Amino acid sequence: MMKAWVLHEVGDIRFCDVKIPALKDDEVLIRVMACGICGSDIPRIYETGAHKMPLICGHEFAGIVDDIGGGVSSSWLGKRVAVCPKIPCGRCKNCLNDNPDGCTNYDYSGSRRDGAFASFVSVPASRLIELPDNVSFEAGAMIEPLAVAANAVRTGCQSAVQMVPKDADIAVCGMGTIGLMCVMLLKGMGYHNISVIGNKDHQKDRSEE
């Protein structure tokens, strides 16, 4: 048995004992070491509910591979990892055309299947990202939102022909976690004419920092 926060109904989330996930072939069991609370978790728990309930939420996480299912290399055992929470089906038209981001039948840790508000979580081995020793579990849990920011910057700064010039004027709307990460990435890429738009004093302070 393990501890987990289980969403039973909208507004009804309970800290309780549940069974440790049984592994399918090609899956691993991760001992959760850090898990973020996404902005989407709040309405999922308190307003809209999840695709299926009861459900364990949590999709921004990192941990240690504790066990492996059939067909998974034993080299993963004991590895420090972060996880891509979206799980493409591998069978739909988009997946077969090498566009898994456009999968029409995807699964998703913490939304469509049990996630990481728990001691352990099972995920396909194909979704693992090995963490270097100098990256903390807390930082590893932020790889998923960082990927969102990186995709926004990549699509916003690169046309079909060339990158947007480094002296271009750029505006980032929204100074939550993703917006702050966009600013960090832009500055790291050499952009310096950056305007930011937020609505809270602490967002202004963090963006200036």
mmCIF file of C-alpha atoms in Angstrom:
data_model
loop_
_atom_site.group_PDB
_atom_site.id
_atom_site.type_symbol
_atom_site.label_atom_id
_atom_site.label_comp_id
_atom_site.label_asym_id
_atom_site.label_seq_id
_atom_site.Cartn_x
_atom_site.Cartn_y
_atom_site.Cartn_z
ATOM 1 C CA MET A 1 0.000 0.000 0.000
ATOM 2 C CA MET A 2 0.993 3.641 -0.458
ATOM 3 C CA LYS A 3 -0.232 7.120 0.458
ATOM 4 C CA ALA A 4 -1.966 9.246 -2.162
ATOM 5 C CA TRP A 5 -4.247 12.250 -2.598
ATOM 6 C CA VAL A 6 -7.287 10.779 -4.356
ATOM 7 C CA LEU A 7 -9.886 12.966 -6.086
ATOM 8 C CA HIS A 8 -13.243 11.196 -5.613
ATOM 9 C CA GLU A 9 -15.590 13.946 -6.780
ATOM 10 C CA VAL A 10 -15.338 17.673 -7.465
ATOM 11 C CA GLY A 11 -14.061 19.230 -4.242
ATOM 12 C CA ASP A 12 -13.646 15.840 -2.550
ATOM 13 C CA ILE A 13 -9.936 15.019 -2.385
ATOM 14 C CA ARG A 14 -8.740 12.620 0.319
ATOM 15 C CA PHE A 15 -5.330 11.603 1.663
ATOM 16 C CA CYS A 16 -5.583 7.859 2.003
ATOM 17 C CA ASP A 17 -4.018 4.420 1.504
ATOM 18 C CA VAL A 18 -4.270 2.883 -1.969
ATOM 19 C CA LYS A 19 -2.605 -0.019 -3.729
ATOM 20 C CA ILE A 20 0.781 0.511 -5.325
ATOM 21 C CA PRO A 21 0.237 0.461 -9.120
ATOM 22 C CA ALA A 22 0.651 -2.903 -10.821
ATOM 23 C CA LEU A 23 3.032 -2.598 -13.756
ATOM 24 C CA LYS A 24 2.128 -3.454 -17.327
ATOM 25 C CA ASP A 25 4.702 -4.389 -19.920
ATOM 26 C CA ASP A 26 6.890 -1.440 -20.951
ATOM 27 C CA GLU A 27 6.061 0.488 -17.761
ATOM 28 C CA VAL A 28 8.168 1.519 -14.790
ATOM 29 C CA LEU A 29 7.280 2.325 -11.193
ATOM 30 C CA ILE A 30 8.578 5.667 -9.982
ATOM 31 C CA ARG A 31 9.076 6.592 -6.345
ATOM 32 C CA VAL A 32 7.877 10.211 -6.410
ATOM 33 C CA MET A 33 10.415 12.645 -4.946
ATOM 34 C CA ALA A 34 8.889 15.954 -6.091
ATOM 35 C CA CYS A 35 5.616 16.987 -7.718
ATOM 36 C CA GLY A 36 4.424 20.427 -8.739
ATOM 37 C CA ILE A 37 0.900 21.799 -8.423
ATOM 38 C CA CYS A 38 -0.103 23.033 -11.885
ATOM 39 C CA GLY A 39 -2.596 25.833 -12.419
ATOM 40 C CA SER A 40 -4.772 23.255 -14.172
ATOM 41 C CA ASP A 41 -4.871 21.062 -11.037
ATOM 42 C CA ILE A 42 -6.835 23.671 -9.094
ATOM 43 C CA PRO A 43 -9.975 23.772 -11.310
ATOM 44 C CA ARG A 44 -9.640 20.029 -11.968
ATOM 45 C CA ILE A 45 -9.933 19.352 -8.242
ATOM 46 C CA TYR A 46 -12.332 22.098 -7.164
ATOM 47 C CA GLU A 47 -14.445 23.018 -10.207
ATOM 48 C CA THR A 48 -14.584 20.652 -13.177
ATOM 49 C CA GLY A 49 -13.383 17.250 -12.032
ATOM 50 C CA ALA A 50 -11.204 14.919 -14.075
ATOM 51 C CA HIS A 51 -11.872 12.704 -17.088
ATOM 52 C CA LYS A 52 -12.430 9.805 -14.685
ATOM 53 C CA MET A 53 -12.743 9.641 -10.932
ATOM 54 C CA PRO A 54 -11.530 8.522 -8.495
ATOM 55 C CA LEU A 55 -8.177 9.787 -9.781
ATOM 56 C CA ILE A 56 -4.764 10.682 -8.416
ATOM 57 C CA CYS A 57 -3.779 14.056 -9.899
ATOM 58 C CA GLY A 58 -0.276 15.418 -10.438
ATOM 59 C CA HIS A 59 1.595 15.584 -13.762
ATOM 60 C CA GLU A 60 4.708 17.687 -13.043
ATOM 61 C CA PHE A 61 6.993 15.255 -11.250
ATOM 62 C CA ALA A 62 10.354 13.606 -10.823
ATOM 63 C CA GLY A 63 11.593 10.627 -8.874
ATOM 64 C CA ILE A 64 13.549 7.382 -8.845
ATOM 65 C CA VAL A 65 12.778 4.266 -10.911
ATOM 66 C CA ASP A 66 11.884 1.703 -8.248
ATOM 67 C CA ASP A 67 10.693 -1.236 -10.392
ATOM 68 C CA ILE A 68 10.300 -2.199 -14.052
ATOM 69 C CA GLY A 69 7.718 -4.114 -16.066
ATOM 70 C CA GLY A 70 8.280 -6.659 -18.792
ATOM 71 C CA GLY A 71 10.358 -5.520 -21.742
ATOM 72 C CA VAL A 72 11.983 -2.604 -19.899
ATOM 73 C CA SER A 73 15.773 -2.435 -19.685
ATOM 74 C CA SER A 74 17.083 -3.110 -16.182
ATOM 75 C CA SER A 75 19.439 -0.159 -16.717
ATOM 76 C CA TRP A 76 16.553 2.116 -15.685
ATOM 77 C CA LEU A 77 16.453 0.711 -12.139
ATOM 78 C CA GLY A 78 17.563 3.315 -9.616
ATOM 79 C CA LYS A 79 17.768 6.102 -12.210
ATOM 80 C CA ARG A 80 16.770 9.642 -11.301
ATOM 81 C CA VAL A 81 14.123 10.711 -13.809
ATOM 82 C CA ALA A 82 11.606 13.325 -14.871
ATOM 83 C CA VAL A 83 8.549 12.341 -16.909
ATOM 84 C CA CYS A 84 6.663 13.500 -19.996
ATOM 85 C CA PRO A 85 3.071 13.168 -18.740
ATOM 86 C CA LYS A 86 1.391 12.991 -22.159
ATOM 87 C CA ILE A 87 1.268 9.418 -23.478
ATOM 88 C CA PRO A 88 0.502 9.156 -27.224
ATOM 89 C CA CYS A 89 -1.351 6.052 -28.360
ATOM 90 C CA GLY A 90 1.088 5.205 -31.164
ATOM 91 C CA ARG A 91 -1.756 3.995 -33.393
ATOM 92 C CA CYS A 92 -3.770 7.005 -34.613
ATOM 93 C CA LYS A 93 -3.103 8.797 -37.911
ATOM 94 C CA ASN A 94 -1.060 11.555 -36.304
ATOM 95 C CA CYS A 95 1.102 9.141 -34.326
ATOM 96 C CA LEU A 96 1.742 7.055 -37.433
ATOM 97 C CA ASN A 97 2.729 10.246 -39.294
ATOM 98 C CA ASP A 98 5.367 11.059 -36.649
ATOM 99 C CA ASN A 99 3.189 13.695 -34.974
ATOM 100 C CA PRO A 100 2.599 12.279 -31.479
ATOM 101 C CA ASP A 101 1.799 15.764 -30.112
ATOM 102 C CA GLY A 102 -1.319 15.650 -32.293
ATOM 103 C CA CYS A 103 -2.406 12.245 -30.969
ATOM 104 C CA THR A 104 -6.203 11.937 -30.958
ATOM 105 C CA ASN A 105 -6.332 9.113 -28.397
ATOM 106 C CA TYR A 106 -3.668 10.070 -25.870
ATOM 107 C CA ASP A 107 -3.453 9.193 -22.190
ATOM 108 C CA TYR A 108 -2.198 11.669 -19.591
ATOM 109 C CA SER A 109 -0.695 11.150 -16.134
ATOM 110 C CA GLY A 110 -2.669 13.007 -13.476
ATOM 111 C CA SER A 111 -5.607 13.758 -15.766
ATOM 112 C CA ARG A 112 -6.732 10.626 -17.633
ATOM 113 C CA ARG A 113 -4.749 8.118 -15.562
ATOM 114 C CA ASP A 114 -3.387 8.216 -12.022
ATOM 115 C CA GLY A 115 -0.609 10.722 -11.492
ATOM 116 C CA ALA A 116 2.006 11.688 -8.953
ATOM 117 C CA PHE A 117 0.191 13.092 -5.905
ATOM 118 C CA ALA A 118 1.252 9.760 -4.421
ATOM 119 C CA SER A 119 4.211 7.801 -3.097
ATOM 120 C CA PHE A 120 4.511 5.879 -6.380
ATOM 121 C CA VAL A 121 3.275 6.268 -9.959
ATOM 122 C CA SER A 122 3.504 4.018 -13.011
ATOM 123 C CA VAL A 123 4.423 5.425 -16.437
ATOM 124 C CA PRO A 124 5.594 4.018 -19.779
ATOM 125 C CA ALA A 125 9.381 3.783 -19.922
ATOM 126 C CA SER A 126 9.252 5.707 -23.208
ATOM 127 C CA ARG A 127 8.200 8.843 -21.295
ATOM 128 C CA LEU A 128 11.253 8.953 -19.016
ATOM 129 C CA ILE A 129 13.910 11.687 -19.059
ATOM 130 C CA GLU A 130 17.060 10.805 -17.114
ATOM 131 C CA LEU A 131 18.142 13.564 -14.735
ATOM 132 C CA PRO A 132 21.829 14.476 -14.365
ATOM 133 C CA ASP A 133 23.088 14.323 -10.782
ATOM 134 C CA ASN A 134 23.381 18.121 -10.634
ATOM 135 C CA VAL A 135 19.650 18.606 -11.355
ATOM 136 C CA SER A 136 17.485 18.399 -8.239
ATOM 137 C CA PHE A 137 14.214 16.503 -8.140
ATOM 138 C CA GLU A 138 12.421 19.828 -7.601
ATOM 139 C CA ALA A 139 14.004 21.253 -10.759
ATOM 140 C CA GLY A 140 13.275 17.994 -12.589
ATOM 141 C CA ALA A 141 9.597 18.336 -11.739
ATOM 142 C CA MET A 142 9.637 21.675 -13.564
ATOM 143 C CA ILE A 143 10.803 20.168 -16.872
ATOM 144 C CA GLU A 144 7.200 19.741 -18.028
ATOM 145 C CA PRO A 145 6.209 23.430 -17.604
ATOM 146 C CA LEU A 146 9.632 24.452 -18.941
ATOM 147 C CA ALA A 147 8.884 22.440 -22.095
ATOM 148 C CA VAL A 148 5.642 24.415 -22.501
ATOM 149 C CA ALA A 149 7.581 27.676 -22.245
ATOM 150 C CA ALA A 150 10.283 26.442 -24.629
ATOM 151 C CA ASN A 151 7.665 25.501 -27.205
ATOM 152 C CA ALA A 152 6.031 28.938 -26.914
ATOM 153 C CA VAL A 153 9.390 30.684 -27.378
ATOM 154 C CA ARG A 154 10.382 28.422 -30.264
ATOM 155 C CA THR A 155 7.136 28.942 -32.172
ATOM 156 C CA GLY A 156 7.014 32.656 -31.346
ATOM 157 C CA CYS A 157 10.605 33.465 -32.307
ATOM 158 C CA GLN A 158 11.115 31.325 -35.382
ATOM 159 C CA SER A 159 9.353 31.957 -38.675
ATOM 160 C CA ALA A 160 9.361 29.534 -41.565
ATOM 161 C CA VAL A 161 12.527 31.224 -42.830
ATOM 162 C CA GLN A 162 14.575 32.564 -39.920
ATOM 163 C CA MET A 163 14.759 33.412 -36.250
ATOM 164 C CA VAL A 164 13.343 36.733 -35.059
ATOM 165 C CA PRO A 165 16.280 39.206 -34.769
ATOM 166 C CA LYS A 166 17.808 39.569 -31.312
ATOM 167 C CA ASP A 167 16.996 43.293 -31.216
ATOM 168 C CA ALA A 168 13.281 42.741 -31.912
ATOM 169 C CA ASP A 169 10.655 44.019 -29.474
ATOM 170 C CA ILE A 170 9.029 41.067 -27.713
ATOM 171 C CA ALA A 171 6.075 41.022 -25.323
ATOM 172 C CA VAL A 172 5.299 38.190 -22.906
ATOM 173 C CA CYS A 173 1.692 38.271 -21.720
ATOM 174 C CA GLY A 174 1.140 36.627 -18.343
ATOM 175 C CA MET A 175 3.750 36.391 -15.592
ATOM 176 C CA GLY A 176 2.871 33.091 -13.999
ATOM 177 C CA THR A 177 5.369 30.238 -13.970
ATOM 178 C CA ILE A 178 5.226 29.686 -17.739
ATOM 179 C CA GLY A 179 5.558 33.412 -18.508
ATOM 180 C CA LEU A 180 8.550 33.789 -16.185
ATOM 181 C CA MET A 181 10.180 30.769 -17.817
ATOM 182 C CA CYS A 182 9.593 32.349 -21.246
ATOM 183 C CA VAL A 183 11.414 35.485 -20.092
ATOM 184 C CA MET A 184 14.315 33.399 -18.722
ATOM 185 C CA LEU A 185 14.613 31.496 -21.997
ATOM 186 C CA LEU A 186 14.408 34.646 -24.120
ATOM 187 C CA LYS A 187 17.126 36.364 -22.098
ATOM 188 C CA GLY A 188 19.261 33.248 -22.309
ATOM 189 C CA MET A 189 18.874 33.327 -26.101
ATOM 190 C CA GLY A 190 20.108 36.924 -26.235
ATOM 191 C CA TYR A 191 16.842 38.846 -26.553
ATOM 192 C CA HIS A 192 16.847 42.050 -24.501
ATOM 193 C CA ASN A 193 13.940 44.267 -25.652
ATOM 194 C CA ILE A 194 11.373 42.335 -23.618
ATOM 195 C CA SER A 195 8.142 43.781 -22.218
ATOM 196 C CA VAL A 196 6.161 41.736 -19.723
ATOM 197 C CA ILE A 197 2.484 42.031 -18.859
ATOM 198 C CA GLY A 198 1.070 40.782 -15.565
ATOM 199 C CA ASN A 199 -1.531 41.781 -12.993
ATOM 200 C CA LYS A 200 0.092 41.135 -9.609
ATOM 201 C CA ASP A 201 2.818 42.975 -7.711
ATOM 202 C CA HIS A 202 4.721 39.767 -6.908
ATOM 203 C CA GLN A 203 4.797 38.934 -10.626
ATOM 204 C CA LYS A 204 6.378 42.333 -11.307
ATOM 205 C CA ASP A 205 8.972 41.708 -8.611
ATOM 206 C CA ARG A 206 9.846 38.240 -9.924
ATOM 207 C CA SER A 207 10.069 39.385 -13.547
ATOM 208 C CA GLU A 208 12.408 42.244 -12.571
ATOM 209 C CA GLU A 209 14.472 39.802 -10.519
#
